[in-house]
């Protein structure tokens, strides 16, 4: 019995110790759990505090895309009172056009294919106005990787988006008229061309050039010119379809892109634009002006090669409309002889510019001699120019000078001629000494260049050649177009000893009236009168009358008459 009692006591003691140990473990576990719960509670409180007080809008979204929690910043952003957005579906507060925005990415997030994404979209403020936002969306998953909810951080970017929109608008629109600018116009033509190559649809573009803009701009000033352009833009804007594009290409030039518009229809539209501009009246300082417009029309189809080619064709057709009388529509067709000629001239522009840059011109002279009587020991020459092409062949002036005149390169060519003539004369004084006189033709564009007079004076002084050996030939039509400039040019250089010849005399409408006021030394009668002077009594009478007037004026301005057929 004593043995059994001792064993029972030992077992009791062991169990007591075990119970103590277990109680200690349970107490420790309870303490740890309490600490963990306190830590979790503190963490939740910190998260809630950070969530609620975050400066950036933040929401927790469940799998059904409903808001479980929304912080104060987000609710204030959209104009809602605190704690009123719980349960709200994102679709309800999204802009109608953006309700599907980001939906595909959200499905990928739930499926575990991505962990986060970023989108721009619009929410709708409680008062109805849209707000542009940048959303950063991240997934929260359980330890097994299953989706629990998403945390969306939302930043209001309305101001930045508006600024970006304004900058984009400024980059694609003309500041004066509000129309699309040239860069954007070309981009839209490119897009139309690509569509044409894919589906065969036909489009058309128009190149519009106002006919009387310079008159109004010069008469009333640049402010009036700007206002005219704005009003013309409004006239054009009122006539375009929603699918069409009207653009300001620069200066007084406009462009029109008509999408899905066959040639016959586009011709009618272009004519309606021309008529609208013709009917428009511009009023400035109680003065009324009418303007016309010359329009070049080009169809866009599968034969159209590029934007550059289409615009060149439109520009060519527009110039043809001007040449044919202005205020009309001219359609570019590949078999059009007038446009083929114009296109050929445009090809010369690049060649002329290249020749000027690389000095690929040569000077030639032809003698001017009396029809009857002995030739003088000293000789009178007319200076001519030739272009040297890539193969070394000479190109006559008749091939490239018309293009130089039309595309404002004639003044540069004239500068080349005068500078190289005087340079040669300075370097070859003995050769030049046997010249009685050299005649140099000048373009009307050169007379309009105010800097050319000073350029010639500087060249004459630098070359130190006798000015009396230089005779400048200017056409009557050029003088009429720049009368005051021509008079000053002639008077100044005559004072230095130069001579002047009036070329193509008789081709103008008021030849004798202009002759009376111009101190020229020679007249070159227009070839249309001289060519048949030996057979046509009327030509002979006209030449005789010019000769008689020249003799009467000879003591003051005209030394003798030079007849050239």
mmCIF file of N, CA, C and O in Angstrom, residues 487-544:
data_model
loop_
_atom_site.group_PDB
_atom_site.id
_atom_site.type_symbol
_atom_site.label_atom_id
_atom_site.label_comp_id
_atom_site.label_asym_id
_atom_site.label_seq_id
_atom_site.Cartn_x
_atom_site.Cartn_y
_atom_site.Cartn_z
ATOM 1 N N UNK A 487 12.022 104.108 -112.076
ATOM 2 C CA UNK A 487 12.518 105.474 -112.293
ATOM 3 C C UNK A 487 13.712 105.774 -111.388
ATOM 4 O O UNK A 487 14.711 106.359 -111.816
ATOM 5 N N UNK A 488 13.593 105.375 -110.115
ATOM 6 C CA UNK A 488 14.699 105.600 -109.174
ATOM 7 C C UNK A 488 15.921 104.786 -109.575
ATOM 8 O O UNK A 488 17.055 105.283 -109.524
ATOM 9 N N UNK A 489 15.697 103.540 -109.993
ATOM 10 C CA UNK A 489 16.797 102.666 -110.396
ATOM 11 C C UNK A 489 17.540 103.262 -111.601
ATOM 12 O O UNK A 489 18.776 103.343 -111.621
ATOM 13 N N UNK A 490 16.769 103.677 -112.606
ATOM 14 C CA UNK A 490 17.370 104.222 -113.830
ATOM 15 C C UNK A 490 18.123 105.520 -113.533
ATOM 16 O O UNK A 490 19.280 105.717 -113.951
ATOM 17 N N UNK A 491 17.488 106.427 -112.791
ATOM 18 C CA UNK A 491 18.105 107.734 -112.522
ATOM 19 C C UNK A 491 19.406 107.585 -111.733
ATOM 20 O O UNK A 491 20.402 108.260 -112.018
ATOM 21 N N UNK A 492 19.396 106.697 -110.741
ATOM 22 C CA UNK A 492 20.585 106.539 -109.896
ATOM 23 C C UNK A 492 21.762 105.981 -110.692
ATOM 24 O O UNK A 492 22.889 106.498 -110.600
ATOM 25 N N UNK A 493 21.523 104.940 -111.486
ATOM 26 C CA UNK A 493 22.626 104.328 -112.236
ATOM 27 C C UNK A 493 23.056 105.182 -113.428
ATOM 28 O O UNK A 493 24.229 105.152 -113.827
ATOM 29 N N UNK A 494 22.120 105.938 -114.017
ATOM 30 C CA UNK A 494 22.531 106.853 -115.097
ATOM 31 C C UNK A 494 23.459 107.932 -114.559
ATOM 32 O O UNK A 494 24.386 108.381 -115.249
ATOM 33 N N UNK A 495 23.227 108.322 -113.303
ATOM 34 C CA UNK A 495 24.100 109.320 -112.700
ATOM 35 C C UNK A 495 25.517 108.783 -112.526
ATOM 36 O O UNK A 495 26.480 109.556 -112.471
ATOM 37 N N UNK A 496 25.646 107.464 -112.460
ATOM 38 C CA UNK A 496 26.974 106.841 -112.364
ATOM 39 C C UNK A 496 27.571 106.567 -113.731
ATOM 40 O O UNK A 496 28.702 106.071 -113.820
ATOM 41 N N UNK A 497 26.808 106.840 -114.811
ATOM 42 C CA UNK A 497 27.328 106.650 -116.160
ATOM 43 C C UNK A 497 26.731 105.492 -116.924
ATOM 44 O O UNK A 497 27.049 105.299 -118.109
ATOM 45 N N UNK A 498 25.886 104.682 -116.313
ATOM 46 C CA UNK A 498 25.290 103.538 -117.001
ATOM 47 C C UNK A 498 24.242 103.999 -118.005
ATOM 48 O O UNK A 498 23.704 105.117 -117.922
ATOM 49 N N UNK A 499 23.960 103.139 -118.979
ATOM 50 C CA UNK A 499 22.925 103.408 -119.973
ATOM 51 C C UNK A 499 21.745 102.452 -119.756
ATOM 52 O O UNK A 499 21.869 101.418 -119.099
ATOM 53 N N UNK A 500 20.597 102.818 -120.369
ATOM 54 C CA UNK A 500 19.397 101.996 -120.229
ATOM 55 C C UNK A 500 18.680 101.869 -121.562
ATOM 56 O O UNK A 500 18.618 102.827 -122.355
ATOM 57 N N UNK A 501 18.179 100.653 -121.795
ATOM 58 C CA UNK A 501 17.367 100.390 -122.985
ATOM 59 C C UNK A 501 16.010 99.890 -122.523
ATOM 60 O O UNK A 501 15.908 99.089 -121.585
ATOM 61 N N UNK A 502 14.955 100.350 -123.169
ATOM 62 C CA UNK A 502 13.606 99.894 -122.883
ATOM 63 C C UNK A 502 13.265 98.808 -123.897
ATOM 64 O O UNK A 502 13.110 99.076 -125.083
ATOM 65 N N UNK A 503 13.174 97.571 -123.411
ATOM 66 C CA UNK A 503 12.969 96.404 -124.283
ATOM 67 C C UNK A 503 11.487 96.180 -124.539
ATOM 68 O O UNK A 503 10.630 96.592 -123.751
ATOM 69 N N UNK A 504 11.190 95.504 -125.645
ATOM 70 C CA UNK A 504 9.815 95.162 -126.022
ATOM 71 C C UNK A 504 8.926 96.396 -126.080
ATOM 72 O O UNK A 504 7.739 96.354 -125.738
ATOM 73 N N UNK A 505 9.479 97.517 -126.522
ATOM 74 C CA UNK A 505 8.700 98.750 -126.556
ATOM 75 C C UNK A 505 7.527 98.612 -127.531
ATOM 76 O O UNK A 505 7.679 98.121 -128.647
ATOM 77 N N UNK A 506 6.376 99.071 -127.075
ATOM 78 C CA UNK A 506 5.164 98.967 -127.891
ATOM 79 C C UNK A 506 4.219 97.883 -127.418
ATOM 80 O O UNK A 506 3.056 97.843 -127.820
ATOM 81 N N UNK A 507 4.721 96.990 -126.536
ATOM 82 C CA UNK A 507 3.860 95.902 -126.071
ATOM 83 C C UNK A 507 2.908 96.358 -124.977
ATOM 84 O O UNK A 507 1.913 95.700 -124.690
ATOM 85 N N UNK A 508 3.206 97.484 -124.322
ATOM 86 C CA UNK A 508 2.346 97.988 -123.262
ATOM 87 C C UNK A 508 1.171 98.768 -123.804
ATOM 88 O O UNK A 508 1.073 99.074 -125.001
ATOM 89 N N UNK A 509 0.290 99.140 -122.900
ATOM 90 C CA UNK A 509 -0.918 99.854 -123.309
ATOM 91 C C UNK A 509 -0.685 101.353 -123.411
ATOM 92 O O UNK A 509 -1.445 102.047 -124.076
ATOM 93 N N UNK A 510 0.302 101.853 -122.723
ATOM 94 C CA UNK A 510 0.529 103.303 -122.710
ATOM 95 C C UNK A 510 2.001 103.604 -122.921
ATOM 96 O O UNK A 510 2.625 104.326 -122.167
ATOM 97 N N UNK A 511 2.569 103.035 -123.963
ATOM 98 C CA UNK A 511 4.012 103.093 -124.164
ATOM 99 C C UNK A 511 4.554 104.506 -124.190
ATOM 100 O O UNK A 511 5.524 104.824 -123.496
ATOM 101 N N UNK A 512 3.947 105.393 -124.990
ATOM 102 C CA UNK A 512 4.482 106.748 -125.139
ATOM 103 C C UNK A 512 4.355 107.543 -123.849
ATOM 104 O O UNK A 512 5.221 108.353 -123.518
ATOM 105 N N UNK A 513 3.266 107.304 -123.090
ATOM 106 C CA UNK A 513 3.090 108.023 -121.832
ATOM 107 C C UNK A 513 4.193 107.663 -120.853
ATOM 108 O O UNK A 513 4.737 108.537 -120.166
ATOM 109 N N UNK A 514 4.543 106.388 -120.768
ATOM 110 C CA UNK A 514 5.609 105.980 -119.861
ATOM 111 C C UNK A 514 6.970 106.442 -120.371
ATOM 112 O O UNK A 514 7.837 106.812 -119.592
ATOM 113 N N UNK A 515 7.151 106.422 -121.679
ATOM 114 C CA UNK A 515 8.428 106.839 -122.256
ATOM 115 C C UNK A 515 8.738 108.291 -121.913
ATOM 116 O O UNK A 515 9.888 108.656 -121.669
ATOM 117 N N UNK A 516 7.684 109.094 -121.847
ATOM 118 C CA UNK A 516 7.867 110.508 -121.568
ATOM 119 C C UNK A 516 8.484 110.745 -120.193
ATOM 120 O O UNK A 516 9.169 111.754 -119.974
ATOM 121 N N UNK A 517 8.244 109.828 -119.279
ATOM 122 C CA UNK A 517 8.701 110.009 -117.902
ATOM 123 C C UNK A 517 9.893 109.139 -117.534
ATOM 124 O O UNK A 517 10.281 109.092 -116.363
ATOM 125 N N UNK A 518 10.469 108.442 -118.516
ATOM 126 C CA UNK A 518 11.600 107.569 -118.230
ATOM 127 C C UNK A 518 12.827 108.023 -119.020
ATOM 128 O O UNK A 518 12.783 108.108 -120.255
ATOM 129 N N UNK A 519 13.926 108.280 -118.349
ATOM 130 C CA UNK A 519 15.129 108.761 -119.043
ATOM 131 C C UNK A 519 15.950 107.625 -119.653
ATOM 132 O O UNK A 519 17.124 107.439 -119.314
ATOM 133 N N UNK A 520 15.354 106.864 -120.579
ATOM 134 C CA UNK A 520 16.095 105.757 -121.188
ATOM 135 C C UNK A 520 16.912 106.260 -122.370
ATOM 136 O O UNK A 520 16.642 107.319 -122.929
ATOM 137 N N UNK A 521 17.907 105.463 -122.773
ATOM 138 C CA UNK A 521 18.814 105.847 -123.850
ATOM 139 C C UNK A 521 18.485 105.146 -125.165
ATOM 140 O O UNK A 521 18.779 105.663 -126.231
ATOM 141 N N UNK A 522 17.913 103.948 -125.063
ATOM 142 C CA UNK A 522 17.625 103.178 -126.266
ATOM 143 C C UNK A 522 16.221 102.592 -126.176
ATOM 144 O O UNK A 522 15.712 102.305 -125.083
ATOM 145 N N UNK A 523 15.638 102.408 -127.323
ATOM 146 C CA UNK A 523 14.381 101.683 -127.421
ATOM 147 C C UNK A 523 14.607 100.433 -128.258
ATOM 148 O O UNK A 523 15.229 100.494 -129.316
ATOM 149 N N UNK A 524 14.076 99.318 -127.790
ATOM 150 C CA UNK A 524 14.092 98.089 -128.584
ATOM 151 C C UNK A 524 12.634 97.776 -128.896
ATOM 152 O O UNK A 524 11.879 97.333 -128.027
ATOM 153 N N UNK A 525 12.269 98.027 -130.115
ATOM 154 C CA UNK A 525 10.866 97.887 -130.510
ATOM 155 C C UNK A 525 10.474 96.420 -130.485
ATOM 156 O O UNK A 525 11.232 95.555 -130.931
ATOM 157 N N UNK A 526 9.304 96.165 -129.954
ATOM 158 C CA UNK A 526 8.819 94.795 -129.836
ATOM 159 C C UNK A 526 8.844 94.094 -131.195
ATOM 160 O O UNK A 526 8.454 94.660 -132.219
ATOM 161 N N UNK A 527 9.297 92.846 -131.181
ATOM 162 C CA UNK A 527 9.468 92.086 -132.425
ATOM 163 C C UNK A 527 8.191 91.908 -133.218
ATOM 164 O O UNK A 527 8.229 91.719 -134.445
ATOM 165 N N UNK A 528 7.019 91.977 -132.552
ATOM 166 C CA UNK A 528 5.761 91.790 -133.269
ATOM 167 C C UNK A 528 5.532 92.891 -134.306
ATOM 168 O O UNK A 528 4.822 92.690 -135.290
ATOM 169 N N UNK A 529 6.167 94.064 -134.097
ATOM 170 C CA UNK A 529 6.033 95.148 -135.064
ATOM 171 C C UNK A 529 7.131 95.120 -136.126
ATOM 172 O O UNK A 529 6.920 95.521 -137.264
ATOM 173 N N UNK A 530 8.311 94.625 -135.729
ATOM 174 C CA UNK A 530 9.465 94.691 -136.623
ATOM 175 C C UNK A 530 9.498 93.533 -137.610
ATOM 176 O O UNK A 530 9.954 93.665 -138.742
ATOM 177 N N UNK A 531 8.950 92.399 -137.176
ATOM 178 C CA UNK A 531 9.111 91.164 -137.943
ATOM 179 C C UNK A 531 8.626 91.313 -139.392
ATOM 180 O O UNK A 531 9.256 90.830 -140.330
ATOM 181 N N UNK A 532 7.511 91.966 -139.614
ATOM 182 C CA UNK A 532 6.932 92.088 -140.959
ATOM 183 C C UNK A 532 6.944 93.523 -141.458
ATOM 184 O O UNK A 532 6.113 93.908 -142.295
ATOM 185 N N UNK A 533 7.891 94.313 -140.938
ATOM 186 C CA UNK A 533 7.888 95.728 -141.287
ATOM 187 C C UNK A 533 8.105 95.947 -142.788
ATOM 188 O O UNK A 533 7.656 96.951 -143.354
ATOM 189 N N UNK A 534 8.767 95.014 -143.475
ATOM 190 C CA UNK A 534 9.058 95.191 -144.895
ATOM 191 C C UNK A 534 7.876 94.810 -145.781
ATOM 192 O O UNK A 534 7.853 95.130 -146.978
ATOM 193 N N UNK A 535 6.846 94.147 -145.183
ATOM 194 C CA UNK A 535 5.693 93.729 -145.986
ATOM 195 C C UNK A 535 4.365 94.275 -145.485
ATOM 196 O O UNK A 535 3.398 94.360 -146.236
ATOM 197 N N UNK A 536 4.293 94.626 -144.194
ATOM 198 C CA UNK A 536 3.022 95.053 -143.602
ATOM 199 C C UNK A 536 3.027 96.568 -143.432
ATOM 200 O O UNK A 536 3.802 97.115 -142.645
ATOM 201 N N UNK A 537 2.139 97.289 -144.148
ATOM 202 C CA UNK A 537 2.102 98.762 -144.057
ATOM 203 C C UNK A 537 1.797 99.252 -142.644
ATOM 204 O O UNK A 537 2.326 100.290 -142.218
ATOM 205 N N UNK A 538 0.936 98.526 -141.908
ATOM 206 C CA UNK A 538 0.584 98.964 -140.559
ATOM 207 C C UNK A 538 1.796 98.862 -139.630
ATOM 208 O O UNK A 538 2.073 99.797 -138.864
ATOM 209 N N UNK A 539 2.541 97.745 -139.712
ATOM 210 C CA UNK A 539 3.753 97.610 -138.895
ATOM 211 C C UNK A 539 4.745 98.706 -139.243
ATOM 212 O O UNK A 539 5.403 99.277 -138.360
ATOM 213 N N UNK A 540 4.863 98.987 -140.542
ATOM 214 C CA UNK A 540 5.813 100.014 -140.970
ATOM 215 C C UNK A 540 5.416 101.386 -140.432
ATOM 216 O O UNK A 540 6.262 102.158 -139.974
ATOM 217 N N UNK A 541 4.124 101.670 -140.406
ATOM 218 C CA UNK A 541 3.651 102.952 -139.886
ATOM 219 C C UNK A 541 3.893 103.067 -138.385
ATOM 220 O O UNK A 541 4.279 104.132 -137.874
ATOM 221 N N UNK A 542 3.672 101.964 -137.649
ATOM 222 C CA UNK A 542 3.891 101.975 -136.211
ATOM 223 C C UNK A 542 5.364 102.174 -135.877
ATOM 224 O O UNK A 542 5.719 102.958 -134.989
ATOM 225 N N UNK A 543 6.238 101.471 -136.615
ATOM 226 C CA UNK A 543 7.670 101.627 -136.380
ATOM 227 C C UNK A 543 8.116 103.045 -136.704
ATOM 228 O O UNK A 543 8.926 103.648 -135.989
ATOM 229 N N UNK A 544 7.563 103.612 -137.775
ATOM 230 C CA UNK A 544 7.923 104.970 -138.162
ATOM 231 C C UNK A 544 7.510 105.963 -137.072
ATOM 232 O O UNK A 544 8.251 106.903 -136.748
#
